[in-house]
Amino acid sequence: MFESLSERLETAFKQVKGQGRITDLNVAATVKEIRKALVDADVNYKIAKEFTDKVKDKATGEKVINAISPGQLMVKIVKDELAGLMGGEASELVLKGNPAVILIAGLQGSGKTTFSGKLANYLKLKKGKSPLLVAADIYRPAAIDQLKVLGGQIGVDVYSEPDTKDAVQIARNAVKEAHSKNKNVVIIDTAGRLAVDEAMMAEVAAIKDAVQPQEILFVVDSMTGQDAVNTAKVFNDRLDFGGVVLTKLDGDTRGGAALSIRYIVDKPIKFVSSGEKLDTLDVFYPERMAQRILG
Ligand code: GDP
């Protein structure tokens, strides 16, 4: 994951690692390399600059230069700043209410349906919940079948109304169904388009108004870099979502989305998803991710 960013950072640190002494000049050169590595990983330039200015501030001066191993200290400074950029602490999924209603939103192909299945599986196995999956995509008939297949694999019921052309009504009915069937979590998989459009935003906002979800998760393909961040902004302005799910971390992703989203929308990444198997969902821990990036 983020191999190229990791390699670039490792190279940047060569200037200071293993050295008994470093100078402000070494620090400046390292910081410059870090900034280039971040920009090449598709981190927005402003974020990369602010990030490295902070690192430079902390790494310049007596404390680091006089440290026993100044290079190590500098790596630690970068690690802490990376974790901070991604939100610092892990953020929990909100599971209030009975049933707790979770709305899943995002563009088509971002991995919403796959994630919905993974989340249901996670809640069932790890949290002892009894989830109901809801197919609220009225435009792609195949979406219902896809969710049903996933539900079948994990033993979770799927609510759908193949003949209804009103996603809001489906979502409302699904919550009623959850009440009557004693399901304590409802996961609503909504429709997505290939690009943000007004009709899609209006529909998902109407579902939000109708079922008042306790949690809204925005799902985004991490491989789309800065586009992911721009899309997040549009969805957040409209939905005020509670958290982000970064998918396809198993692919050739550069890291830009993971590192920039928190800064841009001020919402935490809650889960990262890597792979198509249903047990490859992980709670997102900024510090662990920072550690992985630094190797
Ligand atoms: P949706 O249109 O947002 O519901 O997206 P889907 O869940 O249908 O996913 C779109 C495609 O991406 C499918 O082929 C999935 O199998 C694939 N996919 C979803 N999540 C991941 C992931 O974490 N890693 C990889 N490699 N592929 C994924």
PDB file of C-alpha atoms and ligand atoms in Angstrom:
ATOM      1  CA  MET A   1       0.000   0.000   0.000  1.00  0.00           C
ATOM      2  CA  PHE A   2       1.264   3.454  -0.950  1.00  0.00           C
ATOM      3  CA  GLU A   3       4.530   1.778  -2.014  1.00  0.00           C
ATOM      4  CA  SER A   4       5.795   4.638  -4.056  1.00  0.00           C
ATOM      5  CA  LEU A   5       5.115   7.221  -1.338  1.00  0.00           C
ATOM      6  CA  SER A   6       6.829   4.993   1.224  1.00  0.00           C
ATOM      7  CA  GLU A   7       9.868   4.580  -0.983  1.00  0.00           C
ATOM      8  CA  ARG A   8      10.082   8.294  -1.664  1.00  0.00           C
ATOM      9  CA  LEU A   9       9.896   9.127   2.023  1.00  0.00           C
ATOM     10  CA  GLU A  10      12.543   6.570   2.799  1.00  0.00           C
ATOM     11  CA  THR A  11      14.816   8.213   0.253  1.00  0.00           C
ATOM     12  CA  ALA A  12      14.073  11.634   1.734  1.00  0.00           C
ATOM     13  CA  PHE A  13      15.066  10.455   5.186  1.00  0.00           C
ATOM     14  CA  LYS A  14      18.422   9.140   3.924  1.00  0.00           C
ATOM     15  CA  GLN A  15      19.727  12.675   4.336  1.00  0.00           C
ATOM     16  CA  VAL A  16      19.148  12.628   8.069  1.00  0.00           C
ATOM     17  CA  LYS A  17      18.854   8.995   9.150  1.00  0.00           C
ATOM     18  CA  GLY A  18      21.812   7.334  10.789  1.00  0.00           C
ATOM     19  CA  GLN A  19      23.644  10.650  11.085  1.00  0.00           C
ATOM     20  CA  GLY A  20      25.068  11.646  14.426  1.00  0.00           C
ATOM     21  CA  ARG A  21      24.572  15.284  13.576  1.00  0.00           C
ATOM     22  CA  ILE A  22      22.222  17.087  11.278  1.00  0.00           C
ATOM     23  CA  THR A  23      22.009  20.694  10.307  1.00  0.00           C
ATOM     24  CA  ASP A  24      19.145  22.986   9.385  1.00  0.00           C
ATOM     25  CA  LEU A  25      20.340  22.508   5.836  1.00  0.00           C
ATOM     26  CA  ASN A  26      19.802  18.727   6.008  1.00  0.00           C
ATOM     27  CA  VAL A  27      16.395  19.331   7.496  1.00  0.00           C
ATOM     28  CA  ALA A  28      15.434  21.764   4.748  1.00  0.00           C
ATOM     29  CA  ALA A  29      16.539  19.355   2.026  1.00  0.00           C
ATOM     30  CA  THR A  30      14.638  16.468   3.616  1.00  0.00           C
ATOM     31  CA  VAL A  31      11.502  18.546   4.007  1.00  0.00           C
ATOM     32  CA  LYS A  32      11.667  19.565   0.377  1.00  0.00           C
ATOM     33  CA  GLU A  33      11.861  15.921  -0.706  1.00  0.00           C
ATOM     34  CA  ILE A  34       8.935  15.053   1.548  1.00  0.00           C
ATOM     35  CA  ARG A  35       6.861  17.801  -0.035  1.00  0.00           C
ATOM     36  CA  LYS A  36       7.620  16.538  -3.533  1.00  0.00           C
ATOM     37  CA  ALA A  37       6.774  12.987  -2.484  1.00  0.00           C
ATOM     38  CA  LEU A  38       3.419  14.099  -1.107  1.00  0.00           C
ATOM     39  CA  VAL A  39       2.532  16.091  -4.210  1.00  0.00           C
ATOM     40  CA  ASP A  40       3.470  13.134  -6.403  1.00  0.00           C
ATOM     41  CA  ALA A  41       1.225  10.961  -4.234  1.00  0.00           C
ATOM     42  CA  ASP A  42      -1.587  13.287  -5.342  1.00  0.00           C
ATOM     43  CA  VAL A  43      -1.815  15.261  -2.135  1.00  0.00           C
ATOM     44  CA  ASN A  44      -3.079  18.759  -2.854  1.00  0.00           C
ATOM     45  CA  TYR A  45      -0.146  21.220  -3.003  1.00  0.00           C
ATOM     46  CA  LYS A  46      -1.513  23.514  -0.304  1.00  0.00           C
ATOM     47  CA  ILE A  47      -1.883  20.604   2.106  1.00  0.00           C
ATOM     48  CA  ALA A  48       1.591  19.293   1.275  1.00  0.00           C
ATOM     49  CA  LYS A  49       3.100  22.723   1.823  1.00  0.00           C
ATOM     50  CA  GLU A  50       1.343  23.333   5.114  1.00  0.00           C
ATOM     51  CA  PHE A  51       2.335  19.843   6.238  1.00  0.00           C
ATOM     52  CA  THR A  52       5.994  20.275   5.465  1.00  0.00           C
ATOM     53  CA  ASP A  53       6.086  23.781   6.935  1.00  0.00           C
ATOM     54  CA  LYS A  54       4.915  22.280  10.204  1.00  0.00           C
ATOM     55  CA  VAL A  55       7.476  19.483  10.009  1.00  0.00           C
ATOM     56  CA  LYS A  56      10.197  21.987   9.265  1.00  0.00           C
ATOM     57  CA  ASP A  57       9.164  24.116  12.214  1.00  0.00           C
ATOM     58  CA  LYS A  58       9.312  21.190  14.572  1.00  0.00           C
ATOM     59  CA  ALA A  59      12.501  19.735  13.150  1.00  0.00           C
ATOM     60  CA  THR A  60      14.504  22.921  13.022  1.00  0.00           C
ATOM     61  CA  GLY A  61      16.474  24.140  15.952  1.00  0.00           C
ATOM     62  CA  GLU A  62      18.203  22.884  19.031  1.00  0.00           C
ATOM     63  CA  LYS A  63      15.974  20.009  20.059  1.00  0.00           C
ATOM     64  CA  VAL A  64      16.343  17.932  16.938  1.00  0.00           C
ATOM     65  CA  ILE A  65      19.872  18.917  16.086  1.00  0.00           C
ATOM     66  CA  ASN A  66      21.058  18.023  19.578  1.00  0.00           C
ATOM     67  CA  ALA A  67      19.052  14.809  19.806  1.00  0.00           C
ATOM     68  CA  ILE A  68      20.955  11.555  20.201  1.00  0.00           C
ATOM     69  CA  SER A  69      19.594  10.316  16.904  1.00  0.00           C
ATOM     70  CA  PRO A  70      18.199  13.335  15.108  1.00  0.00           C
ATOM     71  CA  GLY A  71      17.131  11.333  12.071  1.00  0.00           C
ATOM     72  CA  GLN A  72      14.890   9.084  14.171  1.00  0.00           C
ATOM     73  CA  LEU A  73      13.375  12.094  15.858  1.00  0.00           C
ATOM     74  CA  MET A  74      12.605  13.614  12.518  1.00  0.00           C
ATOM     75  CA  VAL A  75      10.916  10.419  11.326  1.00  0.00           C
ATOM     76  CA  LYS A  76       8.808  10.531  14.459  1.00  0.00           C
ATOM     77  CA  ILE A  77       7.833  14.131  13.812  1.00  0.00           C
ATOM     78  CA  VAL A  78       6.705  13.206  10.294  1.00  0.00           C
ATOM     79  CA  LYS A  79       4.839  10.162  11.568  1.00  0.00           C
ATOM     80  CA  ASP A  80       2.933  12.189  14.150  1.00  0.00           C
ATOM     81  CA  GLU A  81       2.088  14.852  11.597  1.00  0.00           C
ATOM     82  CA  LEU A  82       0.889  12.233   9.094  1.00  0.00           C
ATOM     83  CA  ALA A  83      -1.360  10.695  11.741  1.00  0.00           C
ATOM     84  CA  GLY A  84      -2.617  14.169  12.635  1.00  0.00           C
ATOM     85  CA  LEU A  85      -3.362  14.951   9.003  1.00  0.00           C
ATOM     86  CA  MET A  86      -5.517  11.822   8.859  1.00  0.00           C
ATOM     87  CA  GLY A  87      -7.412  12.775  11.987  1.00  0.00           C
ATOM     88  CA  GLY A  88      -5.249  11.571  14.874  1.00  0.00           C
ATOM     89  CA  GLU A  89      -7.635   9.297  16.729  1.00  0.00           C
ATOM     90  CA  ALA A  90      -9.750   6.495  15.260  1.00  0.00           C
ATOM     91  CA  SER A  91     -13.407   7.404  14.859  1.00  0.00           C
ATOM     92  CA  GLU A  92     -16.176   4.999  15.789  1.00  0.00           C
ATOM     93  CA  LEU A  93     -19.139   4.061  13.687  1.00  0.00           C
ATOM     94  CA  VAL A  94     -22.306   5.594  15.152  1.00  0.00           C
ATOM     95  CA  LEU A  95     -24.696   2.807  16.091  1.00  0.00           C
ATOM     96  CA  LYS A  96     -27.388   4.608  18.042  1.00  0.00           C
ATOM     97  CA  GLY A  97     -31.093   3.886  17.692  1.00  0.00           C
ATOM     98  CA  ASN A  98     -33.070   0.735  17.233  1.00  0.00           C
ATOM     99  CA  PRO A  99     -32.722   0.051  14.467  1.00  0.00           C
ATOM    100  CA  ALA A 100     -29.592   2.100  13.851  1.00  0.00           C
ATOM    101  CA  VAL A 101     -29.904   3.357  10.298  1.00  0.00           C
ATOM    102  CA  ILE A 102     -26.746   3.689   8.216  1.00  0.00           C
ATOM    103  CA  LEU A 103     -26.925   5.381   4.824  1.00  0.00           C
ATOM    104  CA  ILE A 104     -24.250   4.520   2.256  1.00  0.00           C
ATOM    105  CA  ALA A 105     -23.568   7.126  -0.431  1.00  0.00           C
ATOM    106  CA  GLY A 106     -21.017   7.615  -3.183  1.00  0.00           C
ATOM    107  CA  LEU A 107     -20.438   7.441  -6.912  1.00  0.00           C
ATOM    108  CA  GLN A 108     -21.204   4.360  -8.972  1.00  0.00           C
ATOM    109  CA  GLY A 109     -18.316   1.931  -8.947  1.00  0.00           C
ATOM    110  CA  SER A 110     -16.800   3.380  -5.788  1.00  0.00           C
ATOM    111  CA  GLY A 111     -17.500   0.130  -3.970  1.00  0.00           C
ATOM    112  CA  LYS A 112     -20.712   0.976  -2.089  1.00  0.00           C
ATOM    113  CA  THR A 113     -22.435  -2.351  -2.573  1.00  0.00           C
ATOM    114  CA  THR A 114     -19.333  -4.354  -1.751  1.00  0.00           C
ATOM    115  CA  PHE A 115     -18.746  -2.203   1.316  1.00  0.00           C
ATOM    116  CA  SER A 116     -22.381  -2.582   2.417  1.00  0.00           C
ATOM    117  CA  GLY A 117     -21.876  -6.344   2.414  1.00  0.00           C
ATOM    118  CA  LYS A 118     -18.592  -6.053   4.290  1.00  0.00           C
ATOM    119  CA  LEU A 119     -20.113  -3.743   6.873  1.00  0.00           C
ATOM    120  CA  ALA A 120     -23.071  -6.070   7.439  1.00  0.00           C
ATOM    121  CA  ASN A 121     -20.650  -8.963   7.851  1.00  0.00           C
ATOM    122  CA  TYR A 122     -18.489  -6.953  10.267  1.00  0.00           C
ATOM    123  CA  LEU A 123     -21.469  -5.868  12.358  1.00  0.00           C
ATOM    124  CA  LYS A 124     -22.851  -9.372  12.482  1.00  0.00           C
ATOM    125  CA  LEU A 125     -19.620 -11.154  13.355  1.00  0.00           C
ATOM    126  CA  LYS A 126     -17.700  -8.553  15.347  1.00  0.00           C
ATOM    127  CA  LYS A 127     -20.503  -6.583  17.010  1.00  0.00           C
ATOM    128  CA  GLY A 128     -23.163  -9.277  17.386  1.00  0.00           C
ATOM    129  CA  LYS A 129     -25.708  -7.225  15.439  1.00  0.00           C
ATOM    130  CA  SER A 130     -28.586  -8.374  13.328  1.00  0.00           C
ATOM    131  CA  PRO A 131     -28.360  -6.239  10.183  1.00  0.00           C
ATOM    132  CA  LEU A 132     -30.754  -5.757   7.301  1.00  0.00           C
ATOM    133  CA  LEU A 133     -29.280  -4.760   3.940  1.00  0.00           C
ATOM    134  CA  VAL A 134     -31.427  -2.532   1.747  1.00  0.00           C
ATOM    135  CA  ALA A 135     -31.178  -2.261  -2.035  1.00  0.00           C
ATOM    136  CA  ALA A 136     -32.245   1.321  -2.704  1.00  0.00           C
ATOM    137  CA  ASP A 137     -30.730   1.573  -6.184  1.00  0.00           C
ATOM    138  CA  ILE A 138     -33.768   1.818  -8.453  1.00  0.00           C
ATOM    139  CA  TYR A 139     -31.792   2.443 -11.648  1.00  0.00           C
ATOM    140  CA  ARG A 140     -29.668  -0.677 -11.886  1.00  0.00           C
ATOM    141  CA  PRO A 141     -31.726  -3.857 -11.522  1.00  0.00           C
ATOM    142  CA  ALA A 142     -28.442  -5.758 -11.259  1.00  0.00           C
ATOM    143  CA  ALA A 143     -27.673  -3.881  -8.042  1.00  0.00           C
ATOM    144  CA  ILE A 144     -30.462  -5.762  -6.263  1.00  0.00           C
ATOM    145  CA  ASP A 145     -29.078  -9.110  -7.408  1.00  0.00           C
ATOM    146  CA  GLN A 146     -25.543  -8.107  -6.452  1.00  0.00           C
ATOM    147  CA  LEU A 147     -26.640  -7.234  -2.917  1.00  0.00           C
ATOM    148  CA  LYS A 148     -28.675 -10.438  -2.672  1.00  0.00           C
ATOM    149  CA  VAL A 149     -25.646 -12.504  -3.623  1.00  0.00           C
ATOM    150  CA  LEU A 150     -23.553 -10.727  -0.981  1.00  0.00           C
ATOM    151  CA  GLY A 151     -26.314 -11.124   1.612  1.00  0.00           C
ATOM    152  CA  GLY A 152     -26.526 -14.832   0.803  1.00  0.00           C
ATOM    153  CA  GLN A 153     -22.782 -15.253   1.303  1.00  0.00           C
ATOM    154  CA  ILE A 154     -22.842 -13.729   4.778  1.00  0.00           C
ATOM    155  CA  GLY A 155     -26.288 -14.879   5.900  1.00  0.00           C
ATOM    156  CA  VAL A 156     -27.803 -11.397   6.080  1.00  0.00           C
ATOM    157  CA  ASP A 157     -31.330 -10.596   4.825  1.00  0.00           C
ATOM    158  CA  VAL A 158     -31.699  -8.166   1.945  1.00  0.00           C
ATOM    159  CA  TYR A 159     -34.725  -5.907   1.584  1.00  0.00           C
ATOM    160  CA  SER A 160     -35.707  -4.887  -1.928  1.00  0.00           C
ATOM    161  CA  GLU A 161     -38.778  -3.829  -3.906  1.00  0.00           C
ATOM    162  CA  PRO A 162     -37.957  -4.600  -7.536  1.00  0.00           C
ATOM    163  CA  ASP A 163     -41.119  -2.935  -8.835  1.00  0.00           C
ATOM    164  CA  THR A 164     -40.933   0.269  -6.814  1.00  0.00           C
ATOM    165  CA  LYS A 165     -39.413   3.279  -8.524  1.00  0.00           C
ATOM    166  CA  ASP A 166     -39.191   5.419  -5.401  1.00  0.00           C
ATOM    167  CA  ALA A 167     -35.996   5.000  -3.403  1.00  0.00           C
ATOM    168  CA  VAL A 168     -37.350   7.054  -0.504  1.00  0.00           C
ATOM    169  CA  GLN A 169     -40.323   4.757  -0.130  1.00  0.00           C
ATOM    170  CA  ILE A 170     -38.087   1.684  -0.265  1.00  0.00           C
ATOM    171  CA  ALA A 171     -35.878   3.117   2.479  1.00  0.00           C
ATOM    172  CA  ARG A 172     -38.899   3.961   4.655  1.00  0.00           C
ATOM    173  CA  ASN A 173     -40.427   0.521   4.182  1.00  0.00           C
ATOM    174  CA  ALA A 174     -37.098  -1.119   4.943  1.00  0.00           C
ATOM    175  CA  VAL A 175     -36.922   0.569   8.319  1.00  0.00           C
ATOM    176  CA  LYS A 176     -40.468  -0.673   9.081  1.00  0.00           C
ATOM    177  CA  GLU A 177     -39.421  -4.147   7.991  1.00  0.00           C
ATOM    178  CA  ALA A 178     -36.431  -3.986  10.350  1.00  0.00           C
ATOM    179  CA  HIS A 179     -38.775  -3.125  13.227  1.00  0.00           C
ATOM    180  CA  SER A 180     -41.068  -6.019  12.505  1.00  0.00           C
ATOM    181  CA  LYS A 181     -38.232  -8.509  11.962  1.00  0.00           C
ATOM    182  CA  ASN A 182     -36.179  -7.412  14.968  1.00  0.00           C
ATOM    183  CA  LYS A 183     -33.198  -6.231  12.951  1.00  0.00           C
ATOM    184  CA  ASN A 184     -31.181  -3.717  14.912  1.00  0.00           C
ATOM    185  CA  VAL A 185     -29.128  -2.199  12.077  1.00  0.00           C
ATOM    186  CA  VAL A 186     -30.371  -1.099   8.654  1.00  0.00           C
ATOM    187  CA  ILE A 187     -27.753  -0.535   5.959  1.00  0.00           C
ATOM    188  CA  ILE A 188     -29.148   1.372   2.984  1.00  0.00           C
ATOM    189  CA  ASP A 189     -27.139   0.984  -0.213  1.00  0.00           C
ATOM    190  CA  THR A 190     -28.112   3.911  -2.430  1.00  0.00           C
ATOM    191  CA  ALA A 191     -27.748   4.506  -6.155  1.00  0.00           C
ATOM    192  CA  GLY A 192     -24.673   6.210  -7.536  1.00  0.00           C
ATOM    193  CA  ARG A 193     -23.901   7.892 -10.840  1.00  0.00           C
ATOM    194  CA  LEU A 194     -20.634   8.012 -12.679  1.00  0.00           C
ATOM    195  CA  ALA A 195     -20.317  11.697 -11.865  1.00  0.00           C
ATOM    196  CA  VAL A 196     -22.047  13.878  -9.325  1.00  0.00           C
ATOM    197  CA  ASP A 197     -25.399  15.057 -10.640  1.00  0.00           C
ATOM    198  CA  GLU A 198     -28.238  16.978  -9.115  1.00  0.00           C
ATOM    199  CA  ALA A 199     -30.839  14.217  -9.420  1.00  0.00           C
ATOM    200  CA  MET A 200     -28.636  11.783  -7.518  1.00  0.00           C
ATOM    201  CA  MET A 201     -27.810  14.296  -4.801  1.00  0.00           C
ATOM    202  CA  ALA A 202     -31.480  15.230  -4.436  1.00  0.00           C
ATOM    203  CA  GLU A 203     -32.490  11.590  -4.130  1.00  0.00           C
ATOM    204  CA  VAL A 204     -29.948  10.664  -1.492  1.00  0.00           C
ATOM    205  CA  ALA A 205     -30.744  13.866   0.431  1.00  0.00           C
ATOM    206  CA  ALA A 206     -34.449  12.930   0.322  1.00  0.00           C
ATOM    207  CA  ILE A 207     -33.653   9.470   1.705  1.00  0.00           C
ATOM    208  CA  LYS A 208     -31.686  11.150   4.478  1.00  0.00           C
ATOM    209  CA  ASP A 209     -34.639  13.395   5.343  1.00  0.00           C
ATOM    210  CA  ALA A 210     -37.083  10.502   5.279  1.00  0.00           C
ATOM    211  CA  VAL A 211     -35.222   7.981   7.439  1.00  0.00           C
ATOM    212  CA  GLN A 212     -33.003  10.269   9.538  1.00  0.00           C
ATOM    213  CA  PRO A 213     -29.981   7.949   9.585  1.00  0.00           C
ATOM    214  CA  GLN A 214     -27.766   7.994  12.652  1.00  0.00           C
ATOM    215  CA  GLU A 215     -24.782   7.475  10.403  1.00  0.00           C
ATOM    216  CA  ILE A 216     -24.033   8.447   6.813  1.00  0.00           C
ATOM    217  CA  LEU A 217     -20.920   6.968   5.258  1.00  0.00           C
ATOM    218  CA  PHE A 218     -19.423   8.329   2.072  1.00  0.00           C
ATOM    219  CA  VAL A 219     -17.682   5.618   0.064  1.00  0.00           C
ATOM    220  CA  VAL A 220     -14.861   6.598  -2.234  1.00  0.00           C
ATOM    221  CA  ASP A 221     -12.364   4.811  -4.451  1.00  0.00           C
ATOM    222  CA  SER A 222      -8.936   5.677  -3.074  1.00  0.00           C
ATOM    223  CA  MET A 223      -7.380   5.222  -6.499  1.00  0.00           C
ATOM    224  CA  THR A 224      -9.112   8.367  -7.776  1.00  0.00           C
ATOM    225  CA  GLY A 225      -6.805  10.641  -5.740  1.00  0.00           C
ATOM    226  CA  GLN A 226      -7.764  14.309  -5.806  1.00  0.00           C
ATOM    227  CA  ASP A 227     -11.021  13.530  -7.612  1.00  0.00           C
ATOM    228  CA  ALA A 228     -11.968  11.514  -4.558  1.00  0.00           C
ATOM    229  CA  VAL A 229     -11.390  14.555  -2.407  1.00  0.00           C
ATOM    230  CA  ASN A 230     -13.410  16.853  -4.687  1.00  0.00           C
ATOM    231  CA  THR A 231     -16.301  14.388  -4.744  1.00  0.00           C
ATOM    232  CA  ALA A 232     -16.148  14.119  -0.960  1.00  0.00           C
ATOM    233  CA  LYS A 233     -16.565  17.861  -0.714  1.00  0.00           C
ATOM    234  CA  VAL A 234     -19.671  17.893  -2.911  1.00  0.00           C
ATOM    235  CA  PHE A 235     -21.295  15.033  -0.981  1.00  0.00           C
ATOM    236  CA  ASN A 236     -20.414  16.533   2.355  1.00  0.00           C
ATOM    237  CA  ASP A 237     -21.831  19.939   1.459  1.00  0.00           C
ATOM    238  CA  ARG A 238     -25.110  18.251   0.635  1.00  0.00           C
ATOM    239  CA  LEU A 239     -25.298  15.418   3.164  1.00  0.00           C
ATOM    240  CA  ASP A 240     -23.069  16.446   6.034  1.00  0.00           C
ATOM    241  CA  PHE A 241     -21.930  12.824   6.273  1.00  0.00           C
ATOM    242  CA  GLY A 242     -20.426  11.294   9.392  1.00  0.00           C
ATOM    243  CA  GLY A 243     -17.466   9.494   7.949  1.00  0.00           C
ATOM    244  CA  VAL A 244     -15.560   8.285   4.928  1.00  0.00           C
ATOM    245  CA  VAL A 245     -14.865   4.782   3.673  1.00  0.00           C
ATOM    246  CA  LEU A 246     -11.790   4.451   1.490  1.00  0.00           C
ATOM    247  CA  THR A 247     -12.023   1.482  -0.830  1.00  0.00           C
ATOM    248  CA  LYS A 248      -9.604  -0.344  -3.119  1.00  0.00           C
ATOM    249  CA  LEU A 249      -6.582   0.195  -0.956  1.00  0.00           C
ATOM    250  CA  ASP A 250      -5.348  -3.086  -2.368  1.00  0.00           C
ATOM    251  CA  GLY A 251      -4.978  -1.443  -5.764  1.00  0.00           C
ATOM    252  CA  ASP A 252      -2.296   0.824  -7.088  1.00  0.00           C
ATOM    253  CA  THR A 253      -3.292   3.762  -4.927  1.00  0.00           C
ATOM    254  CA  ARG A 254      -0.907   6.598  -4.249  1.00  0.00           C
ATOM    255  CA  GLY A 255      -2.166   7.858  -0.930  1.00  0.00           C
ATOM    256  CA  GLY A 256      -3.450  11.305  -1.856  1.00  0.00           C
ATOM    257  CA  ALA A 257      -7.068  10.610  -0.929  1.00  0.00           C
ATOM    258  CA  ALA A 258      -6.216   9.083   2.441  1.00  0.00           C
ATOM    259  CA  LEU A 259      -3.974  12.008   3.294  1.00  0.00           C
ATOM    260  CA  SER A 260      -6.166  14.865   2.054  1.00  0.00           C
ATOM    261  CA  ILE A 261      -9.787  13.998   2.769  1.00  0.00           C
ATOM    262  CA  ARG A 262      -9.778  14.830   6.450  1.00  0.00           C
ATOM    263  CA  TYR A 263      -8.212  18.212   5.799  1.00  0.00           C
ATOM    264  CA  ILE A 264     -10.715  19.120   3.071  1.00  0.00           C
ATOM    265  CA  VAL A 265     -14.007  17.938   4.587  1.00  0.00           C
ATOM    266  CA  ASP A 266     -13.054  17.719   8.249  1.00  0.00           C
ATOM    267  CA  LYS A 267     -14.681  14.307   8.562  1.00  0.00           C
ATOM    268  CA  PRO A 268     -12.905  11.177   9.720  1.00  0.00           C
ATOM    269  CA  ILE A 269     -12.079   8.159   7.624  1.00  0.00           C
ATOM    270  CA  LYS A 270     -13.854   5.382   9.503  1.00  0.00           C
ATOM    271  CA  PHE A 271     -13.099   2.284   7.438  1.00  0.00           C
ATOM    272  CA  VAL A 272     -10.665   1.151   4.809  1.00  0.00           C
ATOM    273  CA  SER A 273     -11.561  -1.620   2.473  1.00  0.00           C
ATOM    274  CA  SER A 274      -9.080  -3.628   0.485  1.00  0.00           C
ATOM    275  CA  GLY A 275     -10.170  -6.443  -1.724  1.00  0.00           C
ATOM    276  CA  GLU A 276     -13.349  -8.057  -2.879  1.00  0.00           C
ATOM    277  CA  LYS A 277     -13.569 -10.688  -0.154  1.00  0.00           C
ATOM    278  CA  LEU A 278     -16.160  -9.832   2.454  1.00  0.00           C
ATOM    279  CA  ASP A 279     -13.823 -10.016   5.424  1.00  0.00           C
ATOM    280  CA  THR A 280     -11.372  -7.400   4.220  1.00  0.00           C
ATOM    281  CA  LEU A 281     -12.834  -4.422   6.052  1.00  0.00           C
ATOM    282  CA  ASP A 282     -10.729  -2.615   8.600  1.00  0.00           C
ATOM    283  CA  VAL A 283     -11.415   0.133  11.078  1.00  0.00           C
ATOM    284  CA  PHE A 284      -9.167   3.049  10.145  1.00  0.00           C
ATOM    285  CA  TYR A 285      -6.445   3.962  12.633  1.00  0.00           C
ATOM    286  CA  PRO A 286      -4.560   7.103  11.539  1.00  0.00           C
ATOM    287  CA  GLU A 287      -1.507   6.229  13.556  1.00  0.00           C
ATOM    288  CA  ARG A 288      -1.214   2.711  12.166  1.00  0.00           C
ATOM    289  CA  MET A 289      -1.639   4.065   8.656  1.00  0.00           C
ATOM    290  CA  ALA A 290       1.096   6.639   9.259  1.00  0.00           C
ATOM    291  CA  GLN A 291       3.343   3.854  10.525  1.00  0.00           C
ATOM    292  CA  ARG A 292       2.637   1.741   7.428  1.00  0.00           C
ATOM    293  CA  ILE A 293       3.410   4.658   5.144  1.00  0.00           C
ATOM    294  CA  LEU A 294       6.748   5.168   6.850  1.00  0.00           C
ATOM    295  CA  GLY A 295       7.479   1.422   6.778  1.00  0.00           C
TER     296      GLY A 295
HETATM  297  P1  GDP B   1     -20.913   0.478  -6.323  1.00  0.00           P
HETATM  298  O1  GDP B   1     -21.323   0.750  -7.739  1.00  0.00           O
HETATM  299  O2  GDP B   1     -20.469   1.719  -5.622  1.00  0.00           O
HETATM  300  O3  GDP B   1     -21.939  -0.265  -5.533  1.00  0.00           O
HETATM  301  O4  GDP B   1     -19.593  -0.425  -6.391  1.00  0.00           O
HETATM  302  P2  GDP B   1     -19.398  -2.006  -6.278  1.00  0.00           P
HETATM  303  O5  GDP B   1     -19.474  -2.446  -4.867  1.00  0.00           O
HETATM  304  O6  GDP B   1     -20.307  -2.696  -7.248  1.00  0.00           O
HETATM  305  O7  GDP B   1     -17.879  -2.122  -6.729  1.00  0.00           O
HETATM  306  C1  GDP B   1     -17.458  -1.781  -8.030  1.00  0.00           C
HETATM  307  C2  GDP B   1     -16.342  -2.738  -8.448  1.00  0.00           C
HETATM  308  O8  GDP B   1     -15.215  -2.564  -7.601  1.00  0.00           O
HETATM  309  C3  GDP B   1     -16.730  -4.198  -8.319  1.00  0.00           C
HETATM  310  O9  GDP B   1     -16.162  -4.897  -9.392  1.00  0.00           O
HETATM  311  C4  GDP B   1     -16.132  -4.618  -7.000  1.00  0.00           C
HETATM  312  O10 GDP B   1     -15.863  -5.986  -6.973  1.00  0.00           O
HETATM  313  C5  GDP B   1     -14.875  -3.776  -6.957  1.00  0.00           C
HETATM  314  N1  GDP B   1     -14.443  -3.461  -5.574  1.00  0.00           N
HETATM  315  C6  GDP B   1     -15.177  -2.980  -4.555  1.00  0.00           C
HETATM  316  N2  GDP B   1     -14.422  -2.784  -3.456  1.00  0.00           N
HETATM  317  C7  GDP B   1     -13.163  -3.150  -3.781  1.00  0.00           C
HETATM  318  C8  GDP B   1     -11.896  -3.159  -3.083  1.00  0.00           C
HETATM  319  O11 GDP B   1     -11.768  -2.788  -1.904  1.00  0.00           O
HETATM  320  N3  GDP B   1     -10.823  -3.605  -3.790  1.00  0.00           N
HETATM  321  C9  GDP B   1     -10.912  -4.006  -5.087  1.00  0.00           C
HETATM  322  N4  GDP B   1      -9.810  -4.409  -5.698  1.00  0.00           N
HETATM  323  N5  GDP B   1     -12.053  -3.985  -5.768  1.00  0.00           N
HETATM  324  C10 GDP B   1     -13.176  -3.582  -5.133  1.00  0.00           C
END
